[in-house]
PDB file of C-alpha atoms in Angstrom:
ATOM      1  CA  UNK A   1      -0.357   0.063   0.010  1.00 43.00           C
ATOM      2  CA  UNK A   2       1.061   3.382  -0.740  1.00 50.00           C
ATOM      3  CA  UNK A   3       0.807   5.799   2.431  1.00 54.00           C
ATOM      4  CA  UNK A   4       0.326   9.517   2.138  1.00 54.00           C
ATOM      5  CA  UNK A   5       3.768   9.755   3.575  1.00 54.00           C
ATOM      6  CA  UNK A   6       5.311   8.163   0.716  1.00 52.00           C
ATOM      7  CA  UNK A   7       3.506  10.194  -1.866  1.00 54.00           C
ATOM      8  CA  UNK A   8       4.530  13.591  -0.144  1.00 52.00           C
ATOM      9  CA  UNK A   9       8.527  12.299  -0.187  1.00 53.00           C
ATOM     10  CA  UNK A  10       8.115  10.993  -3.627  1.00 56.00           C
ATOM     11  CA  UNK A  11       6.283  14.584  -4.717  1.00 59.00           C
ATOM     12  CA  UNK A  12       9.766  16.112  -3.410  1.00 58.00           C
ATOM     13  CA  UNK A  13      12.165  13.862  -5.172  1.00 60.00           C
ATOM     14  CA  UNK A  14      13.091  15.675  -8.432  1.00 60.00           C
ATOM     15  CA  UNK A  15      15.448  13.457 -10.776  1.00 64.00           C
ATOM     16  CA  UNK A  16      16.758  14.550 -14.105  1.00 65.00           C
ATOM     17  CA  UNK A  17      16.683  11.468 -16.889  1.00 67.00           C
ATOM     18  CA  UNK A  18      18.021  12.421 -20.206  1.00 75.00           C
ATOM     19  CA  UNK A  19      15.499  10.158 -22.667  1.00 80.00           C
ATOM     20  CA  UNK A  20      17.805   8.039 -24.779  1.00 84.00           C
ATOM     21  CA  UNK A  21      16.635   6.581 -28.229  1.00 85.00           C
ATOM     22  CA  UNK A  22      17.116   2.952 -28.466  1.00 84.00           C
ATOM     23  CA  UNK A  23      18.192   1.237 -31.464  1.00 89.00           C
ATOM     24  CA  UNK A  24      17.060  -2.213 -31.219  1.00 89.00           C
ATOM     25  CA  UNK A  25      18.818  -3.722 -34.404  1.00 91.00           C
ATOM     26  CA  UNK A  26      22.101  -2.583 -33.320  1.00 92.00           C
ATOM     27  CA  UNK A  27      21.521  -3.742 -29.547  1.00 92.00           C
ATOM     28  CA  UNK A  28      19.986  -7.439 -31.237  1.00 90.00           C
ATOM     29  CA  UNK A  29      23.062  -6.806 -33.728  1.00 92.00           C
ATOM     30  CA  UNK A  30      26.156  -6.711 -30.595  1.00 93.00           C
ATOM     31  CA  UNK A  31      24.219  -9.288 -28.878  1.00 93.00           C
ATOM     32  CA  UNK A  32      24.242 -11.826 -31.532  1.00 93.00           C
ATOM     33  CA  UNK A  33      27.903 -10.895 -32.059  1.00 94.00           C
ATOM     34  CA  UNK A  34      28.950 -11.310 -27.935  1.00 95.00           C
ATOM     35  CA  UNK A  35      26.790 -14.527 -27.767  1.00 94.00           C
ATOM     36  CA  UNK A  36      28.609 -15.916 -31.416  1.00 95.00           C
ATOM     37  CA  UNK A  37      31.968 -14.965 -29.666  1.00 95.00           C
ATOM     38  CA  UNK A  38      31.124 -16.501 -26.178  1.00 94.00           C
ATOM     39  CA  UNK A  39      30.429 -19.819 -28.048  1.00 95.00           C
ATOM     40  CA  UNK A  40      33.813 -20.005 -30.204  1.00 95.00           C
ATOM     41  CA  UNK A  41      35.473 -19.386 -26.721  1.00 95.00           C
ATOM     42  CA  UNK A  42      33.888 -22.345 -25.528  1.00 94.00           C
ATOM     43  CA  UNK A  43      34.583 -24.462 -28.715  1.00 94.00           C
ATOM     44  CA  UNK A  44      37.921 -23.534 -28.284  1.00 94.00           C
ATOM     45  CA  UNK A  45      38.268 -24.625 -24.296  1.00 95.00           C
ATOM     46  CA  UNK A  46      36.216 -27.801 -25.264  1.00 95.00           C
ATOM     47  CA  UNK A  47      37.157 -29.447 -28.481  1.00 93.00           C
ATOM     48  CA  UNK A  48      33.903 -30.994 -30.135  1.00 91.00           C
ATOM     49  CA  UNK A  49      31.087 -28.748 -28.355  1.00 94.00           C
ATOM     50  CA  UNK A  50      28.540 -27.296 -30.099  1.00 95.00           C
ATOM     51  CA  UNK A  51      25.597 -25.956 -27.476  1.00 97.00           C
ATOM     52  CA  UNK A  52      22.406 -27.539 -28.300  1.00 98.00           C
ATOM     53  CA  UNK A  53      19.008 -26.770 -28.131  1.00 98.00           C
ATOM     54  CA  UNK A  54      15.782 -28.699 -28.405  1.00 98.00           C
ATOM     55  CA  UNK A  55      12.456 -26.882 -29.304  1.00 98.00           C
ATOM     56  CA  UNK A  56       9.563 -29.045 -28.761  1.00 98.00           C
ATOM     57  CA  UNK A  57       6.167 -28.546 -30.665  1.00 98.00           C
ATOM     58  CA  UNK A  58       2.974 -30.301 -30.285  1.00 98.00           C
ATOM     59  CA  UNK A  59       1.208 -29.752 -33.450  1.00 98.00           C
ATOM     60  CA  UNK A  60       1.528 -26.684 -35.987  1.00 96.00           C
ATOM     61  CA  UNK A  61       0.351 -23.469 -35.350  1.00 97.00           C
ATOM     62  CA  UNK A  62       1.263 -20.951 -37.929  1.00 97.00           C
ATOM     63  CA  UNK A  63       2.222 -18.258 -35.523  1.00 97.00           C
ATOM     64  CA  UNK A  64       4.600 -20.917 -33.487  1.00 98.00           C
ATOM     65  CA  UNK A  65       6.228 -21.830 -36.707  1.00 98.00           C
ATOM     66  CA  UNK A  66       7.095 -18.306 -37.272  1.00 98.00           C
ATOM     67  CA  UNK A  67       8.512 -18.022 -33.665  1.00 97.00           C
ATOM     68  CA  UNK A  68      10.471 -21.336 -34.225  1.00 98.00           C
ATOM     69  CA  UNK A  69      11.673 -20.256 -37.490  1.00 98.00           C
ATOM     70  CA  UNK A  70      12.434 -16.774 -35.966  1.00 96.00           C
ATOM     71  CA  UNK A  71      14.531 -18.581 -32.855  1.00 96.00           C
ATOM     72  CA  UNK A  72      16.091 -21.756 -34.877  1.00 97.00           C
ATOM     73  CA  UNK A  73      17.649 -18.746 -37.167  1.00 96.00           C
ATOM     74  CA  UNK A  74      18.673 -16.618 -34.085  1.00 95.00           C
ATOM     75  CA  UNK A  75      20.537 -19.640 -32.645  1.00 96.00           C
ATOM     76  CA  UNK A  76      21.963 -20.721 -35.578  1.00 96.00           C
ATOM     77  CA  UNK A  77      23.549 -17.467 -36.169  1.00 95.00           C
ATOM     78  CA  UNK A  78      25.357 -17.734 -32.815  1.00 95.00           C
ATOM     79  CA  UNK A  79      26.630 -21.573 -33.487  1.00 96.00           C
ATOM     80  CA  UNK A  80      24.141 -23.214 -31.449  1.00 97.00           C
ATOM     81  CA  UNK A  81      23.014 -26.870 -33.112  1.00 97.00           C
ATOM     82  CA  UNK A  82      18.621 -26.286 -32.856  1.00 98.00           C
ATOM     83  CA  UNK A  83      16.956 -29.783 -33.042  1.00 98.00           C
ATOM     84  CA  UNK A  84      13.005 -29.341 -33.801  1.00 98.00           C
ATOM     85  CA  UNK A  85      10.997 -31.735 -32.768  1.00 98.00           C
ATOM     86  CA  UNK A  86       8.068 -31.509 -34.071  1.00 98.00           C
ATOM     87  CA  UNK A  87       4.830 -33.707 -32.145  1.00 98.00           C
ATOM     88  CA  UNK A  88       1.841 -34.473 -33.763  1.00 98.00           C
ATOM     89  CA  UNK A  89      -1.837 -33.242 -32.799  1.00 98.00           C
ATOM     90  CA  UNK A  90      -2.675 -36.437 -31.729  1.00 98.00           C
ATOM     91  CA  UNK A  91       0.308 -36.893 -29.305  1.00 98.00           C
ATOM     92  CA  UNK A  92      -0.719 -37.670 -25.338  1.00 98.00           C
ATOM     93  CA  UNK A  93       0.484 -36.194 -22.227  1.00 98.00           C
ATOM     94  CA  UNK A  94       2.389 -38.983 -21.596  1.00 98.00           C
ATOM     95  CA  UNK A  95       4.030 -38.873 -25.417  1.00 98.00           C
ATOM     96  CA  UNK A  96       5.315 -35.491 -24.612  1.00 98.00           C
ATOM     97  CA  UNK A  97       6.256 -36.235 -21.181  1.00 98.00           C
ATOM     98  CA  UNK A  98       8.602 -39.090 -22.439  1.00 98.00           C
ATOM     99  CA  UNK A  99      10.134 -37.027 -25.130  1.00 98.00           C
ATOM    100  CA  UNK A 100      10.832 -34.376 -22.519  1.00 98.00           C
ATOM    101  CA  UNK A 101      12.518 -36.997 -20.302  1.00 98.00           C
ATOM    102  CA  UNK A 102      14.516 -37.906 -23.233  1.00 98.00           C
ATOM    103  CA  UNK A 103      15.673 -34.403 -23.984  1.00 98.00           C
ATOM    104  CA  UNK A 104      16.672 -34.205 -20.311  1.00 98.00           C
ATOM    105  CA  UNK A 105      18.960 -37.166 -20.781  1.00 98.00           C
ATOM    106  CA  UNK A 106      20.588 -36.338 -23.839  1.00 98.00           C
ATOM    107  CA  UNK A 107      23.963 -34.646 -23.014  1.00 96.00           C
ATOM    108  CA  UNK A 108      23.940 -33.144 -26.744  1.00 97.00           C
ATOM    109  CA  UNK A 109      20.858 -31.033 -25.625  1.00 98.00           C
ATOM    110  CA  UNK A 110      21.766 -28.180 -23.475  1.00 97.00           C
ATOM    111  CA  UNK A 111      18.346 -26.263 -23.351  1.00 98.00           C
ATOM    112  CA  UNK A 112      15.023 -27.111 -24.401  1.00 98.00           C
ATOM    113  CA  UNK A 113      11.935 -24.810 -25.359  1.00 98.00           C
ATOM    114  CA  UNK A 114       8.370 -26.355 -24.978  1.00 98.00           C
ATOM    115  CA  UNK A 115       6.892 -24.462 -27.582  1.00 98.00           C
ATOM    116  CA  UNK A 116       3.121 -22.723 -25.789  1.00 97.00           C
ATOM    117  CA  UNK A 117       0.336 -23.175 -26.686  1.00 97.00           C
ATOM    118  CA  UNK A 118       0.182 -26.778 -27.322  1.00 98.00           C
ATOM    119  CA  UNK A 119      -1.758 -27.776 -30.132  1.00 97.00           C
ATOM    120  CA  UNK A 120      -2.648 -30.755 -29.299  1.00 96.00           C
ATOM    121  CA  UNK A 121      -6.110 -32.502 -29.807  1.00 96.00           C
ATOM    122  CA  UNK A 122      -6.433 -34.446 -26.072  1.00 94.00           C
ATOM    123  CA  UNK A 123      -5.983 -32.771 -22.786  1.00 96.00           C
ATOM    124  CA  UNK A 124      -2.472 -32.112 -22.170  1.00 98.00           C
ATOM    125  CA  UNK A 125      -1.489 -29.935 -18.856  1.00 98.00           C
ATOM    126  CA  UNK A 126       0.842 -27.369 -20.374  1.00 97.00           C
ATOM    127  CA  UNK A 127       2.293 -26.811 -16.517  1.00 97.00           C
ATOM    128  CA  UNK A 128       2.786 -30.383 -15.903  1.00 98.00           C
ATOM    129  CA  UNK A 129       4.787 -30.818 -18.982  1.00 98.00           C
ATOM    130  CA  UNK A 130       6.796 -27.480 -18.437  1.00 98.00           C
ATOM    131  CA  UNK A 131       7.985 -28.613 -15.277  1.00 98.00           C
ATOM    132  CA  UNK A 132       9.040 -31.947 -16.525  1.00 98.00           C
ATOM    133  CA  UNK A 133      12.082 -30.069 -18.099  1.00 98.00           C
ATOM    134  CA  UNK A 134      15.159 -30.351 -16.335  1.00 98.00           C
ATOM    135  CA  UNK A 135      15.944 -26.647 -14.260  1.00 97.00           C
ATOM    136  CA  UNK A 136      19.072 -26.572 -15.882  1.00 97.00           C
ATOM    137  CA  UNK A 137      17.635 -26.996 -19.580  1.00 98.00           C
ATOM    138  CA  UNK A 138      14.600 -24.871 -19.095  1.00 97.00           C
ATOM    139  CA  UNK A 139      15.670 -21.991 -21.521  1.00 95.00           C
ATOM    140  CA  UNK A 140      12.529 -19.686 -21.137  1.00 94.00           C
ATOM    141  CA  UNK A 141      12.713 -19.957 -17.644  1.00 93.00           C
ATOM    142  CA  UNK A 142       9.214 -21.472 -17.084  1.00 94.00           C
ATOM    143  CA  UNK A 143       9.653 -24.285 -14.663  1.00 94.00           C
ATOM    144  CA  UNK A 144       7.808 -23.262 -11.387  1.00 91.00           C
ATOM    145  CA  UNK A 145      11.717 -23.168  -9.778  1.00 93.00           C
ATOM    146  CA  UNK A 146      13.310 -20.953 -12.138  1.00 90.00           C
ATOM    147  CA  UNK A 147       9.687 -18.555 -12.566  1.00 91.00           C
ATOM    148  CA  UNK A 148      10.148 -18.193  -8.811  1.00 92.00           C
ATOM    149  CA  UNK A 149      14.344 -17.679  -9.011  1.00 90.00           C
ATOM    150  CA  UNK A 150      13.259 -15.008 -11.972  1.00 87.00           C
ATOM    151  CA  UNK A 151      10.480 -13.473  -9.516  1.00 90.00           C
ATOM    152  CA  UNK A 152      13.038 -13.210  -6.839  1.00 88.00           C
ATOM    153  CA  UNK A 153      15.774 -12.146  -9.366  1.00 83.00           C
ATOM    154  CA  UNK A 154      18.248 -14.473  -8.406  1.00 77.00           C
TER     155      UNK A 154
END
Protein backbone atom coordinates (compact mmCIF):
# COMPACT_ATOMS: atom_id res chain seq x y z
CA UNK A 1 0.00 0.00 0.00
CA UNK A 2 1.16 3.51 -0.73
CA UNK A 3 0.92 5.83 2.25
CA UNK A 4 0.35 9.57 2.16
CA UNK A 5 3.90 9.97 3.45
CA UNK A 6 5.31 7.97 0.55
CA UNK A 7 3.39 10.09 -1.95
CA UNK A 8 4.57 13.29 -0.25
CA UNK A 9 8.22 12.15 -0.22
CA UNK A 10 8.05 11.01 -3.83
CA UNK A 11 6.69 14.39 -4.88
CA UNK A 12 9.68 16.13 -3.25
CA UNK A 13 12.28 14.02 -5.05
CA UNK A 14 13.39 15.63 -8.28
CA UNK A 15 15.37 13.59 -10.75
CA UNK A 16 16.71 14.50 -14.10
CA UNK A 17 16.70 11.78 -16.70
CA UNK A 18 17.75 12.28 -20.26
CA UNK A 19 15.70 10.42 -22.79
CA UNK A 20 17.66 8.02 -24.91
CA UNK A 21 16.49 6.54 -28.16
CA UNK A 22 17.46 2.89 -28.35
CA UNK A 23 18.44 1.29 -31.63
CA UNK A 24 16.96 -2.20 -31.29
CA UNK A 25 18.61 -3.58 -34.42
CA UNK A 26 22.02 -2.36 -33.28
CA UNK A 27 21.57 -3.81 -29.79
CA UNK A 28 20.38 -7.14 -31.21
CA UNK A 29 23.34 -7.28 -33.58
CA UNK A 30 25.79 -6.52 -30.77
CA UNK A 31 24.15 -9.14 -28.56
CA UNK A 32 24.34 -11.79 -31.29
CA UNK A 33 28.00 -10.95 -31.94
CA UNK A 34 28.80 -11.26 -28.22
CA UNK A 35 26.96 -14.59 -27.98
CA UNK A 36 28.75 -15.93 -31.07
CA UNK A 37 32.08 -14.98 -29.46
CA UNK A 38 31.09 -16.80 -26.26
CA UNK A 39 30.14 -19.92 -28.21
CA UNK A 40 33.46 -19.79 -30.10
CA UNK A 41 35.36 -19.43 -26.82
CA UNK A 42 33.53 -22.45 -25.38
CA UNK A 43 34.37 -24.46 -28.47
CA UNK A 44 38.06 -23.52 -28.21
CA UNK A 45 38.13 -24.61 -24.56
CA UNK A 46 36.14 -27.81 -25.19
CA UNK A 47 37.08 -29.38 -28.50
CA UNK A 48 34.10 -30.85 -30.35
CA UNK A 49 31.55 -29.08 -28.15
CA UNK A 50 28.47 -27.60 -29.79
CA UNK A 51 25.70 -26.13 -27.66
CA UNK A 52 22.37 -27.76 -28.43
CA UNK A 53 18.82 -26.43 -28.22
CA UNK A 54 15.79 -28.70 -28.57
CA UNK A 55 12.52 -27.05 -29.54
CA UNK A 56 9.51 -29.27 -28.87
CA UNK A 57 6.30 -28.40 -30.69
CA UNK A 58 2.97 -30.19 -30.48
CA UNK A 59 0.89 -29.55 -33.58
CA UNK A 60 1.54 -26.92 -36.20
CA UNK A 61 0.15 -23.49 -35.32
CA UNK A 62 1.36 -21.00 -37.89
CA UNK A 63 2.25 -18.38 -35.27
CA UNK A 64 4.33 -21.00 -33.47
CA UNK A 65 6.00 -22.01 -36.73
CA UNK A 66 7.05 -18.39 -37.35
CA UNK A 67 8.40 -18.06 -33.80
CA UNK A 68 10.33 -21.33 -34.12
CA UNK A 69 11.86 -20.26 -37.45
CA UNK A 70 13.02 -17.00 -35.87
CA UNK A 71 14.50 -18.74 -32.80
CA UNK A 72 16.18 -21.37 -34.98
CA UNK A 73 17.77 -18.72 -37.20
CA UNK A 74 18.96 -16.67 -34.23
CA UNK A 75 20.44 -19.72 -32.48
CA UNK A 76 22.19 -20.95 -35.61
CA UNK A 77 23.67 -17.49 -36.24
CA UNK A 78 25.55 -17.71 -32.95
CA UNK A 79 26.66 -21.32 -33.39
CA UNK A 80 23.98 -23.23 -31.50
CA UNK A 81 22.73 -26.50 -32.99
CA UNK A 82 18.92 -26.61 -33.05
CA UNK A 83 16.82 -29.76 -33.07
CA UNK A 84 13.12 -29.14 -33.81
CA UNK A 85 10.88 -31.98 -32.66
CA UNK A 86 7.48 -31.44 -34.21
CA UNK A 87 5.00 -33.83 -32.66
CA UNK A 88 1.57 -34.71 -33.97
CA UNK A 89 -1.59 -33.01 -32.71
CA UNK A 90 -2.56 -36.52 -31.55
CA UNK A 91 0.39 -36.65 -29.13
CA UNK A 92 -0.72 -37.63 -25.62
CA UNK A 93 0.46 -36.07 -22.39
CA UNK A 94 2.37 -39.26 -21.53
CA UNK A 95 4.12 -39.22 -24.93
CA UNK A 96 5.11 -35.58 -24.51
CA UNK A 97 6.44 -36.23 -21.01
CA UNK A 98 8.44 -39.16 -22.35
CA UNK A 99 10.02 -37.03 -25.10
CA UNK A 100 10.87 -34.23 -22.66
CA UNK A 101 12.39 -36.76 -20.25
CA UNK A 102 14.53 -38.18 -23.07
CA UNK A 103 15.78 -34.68 -23.90
CA UNK A 104 16.63 -34.09 -20.23
CA UNK A 105 18.91 -37.13 -20.40
CA UNK A 106 20.41 -36.29 -23.83
CA UNK A 107 23.91 -34.90 -23.26
CA UNK A 108 23.89 -33.15 -26.66
CA UNK A 109 20.89 -31.05 -25.59
CA UNK A 110 21.78 -28.18 -23.27
CA UNK A 111 18.51 -26.25 -23.48
CA UNK A 112 14.88 -27.21 -24.06
CA UNK A 113 12.07 -24.96 -25.27
CA UNK A 114 8.52 -26.30 -25.11
CA UNK A 115 6.58 -24.24 -27.64
CA UNK A 116 3.36 -22.93 -26.13
CA UNK A 117 0.49 -22.99 -26.60
CA UNK A 118 0.30 -26.70 -27.32
CA UNK A 119 -1.76 -27.46 -30.42
CA UNK A 120 -3.18 -30.85 -29.49
CA UNK A 121 -6.41 -32.74 -29.91
CA UNK A 122 -6.46 -34.14 -26.37
CA UNK A 123 -6.02 -32.58 -22.97
CA UNK A 124 -2.41 -31.91 -22.05
CA UNK A 125 -1.47 -30.04 -18.88
CA UNK A 126 1.14 -27.60 -20.22
CA UNK A 127 2.23 -26.62 -16.69
CA UNK A 128 2.88 -30.24 -15.78
CA UNK A 129 4.81 -30.81 -19.01
CA UNK A 130 6.82 -27.61 -18.59
CA UNK A 131 7.86 -28.79 -15.14
CA UNK A 132 9.17 -32.04 -16.57
CA UNK A 133 11.95 -30.02 -18.20
CA UNK A 134 15.13 -30.00 -16.14
CA UNK A 135 15.62 -26.62 -14.44
CA UNK A 136 19.16 -26.68 -15.87
CA UNK A 137 17.79 -26.97 -19.43
CA UNK A 138 14.75 -24.69 -19.08
CA UNK A 139 15.68 -22.03 -21.64
CA UNK A 140 12.46 -20.03 -21.18
CA UNK A 141 12.57 -20.01 -17.38
CA UNK A 142 9.02 -21.35 -17.17
CA UNK A 143 9.43 -24.24 -14.74
CA UNK A 144 8.05 -23.41 -11.31
CA UNK A 145 11.57 -23.33 -9.86
CA UNK A 146 13.02 -21.03 -12.51
CA UNK A 147 9.96 -18.77 -12.64
CA UNK A 148 10.28 -18.37 -8.88
CA UNK A 149 13.97 -17.54 -9.21
CA UNK A 150 13.20 -14.98 -11.91
CA UNK A 151 10.47 -13.41 -9.76
CA UNK A 152 12.92 -13.19 -6.87
CA UNK A 153 15.68 -11.94 -9.19
CA UNK A 154 18.01 -14.84 -8.45
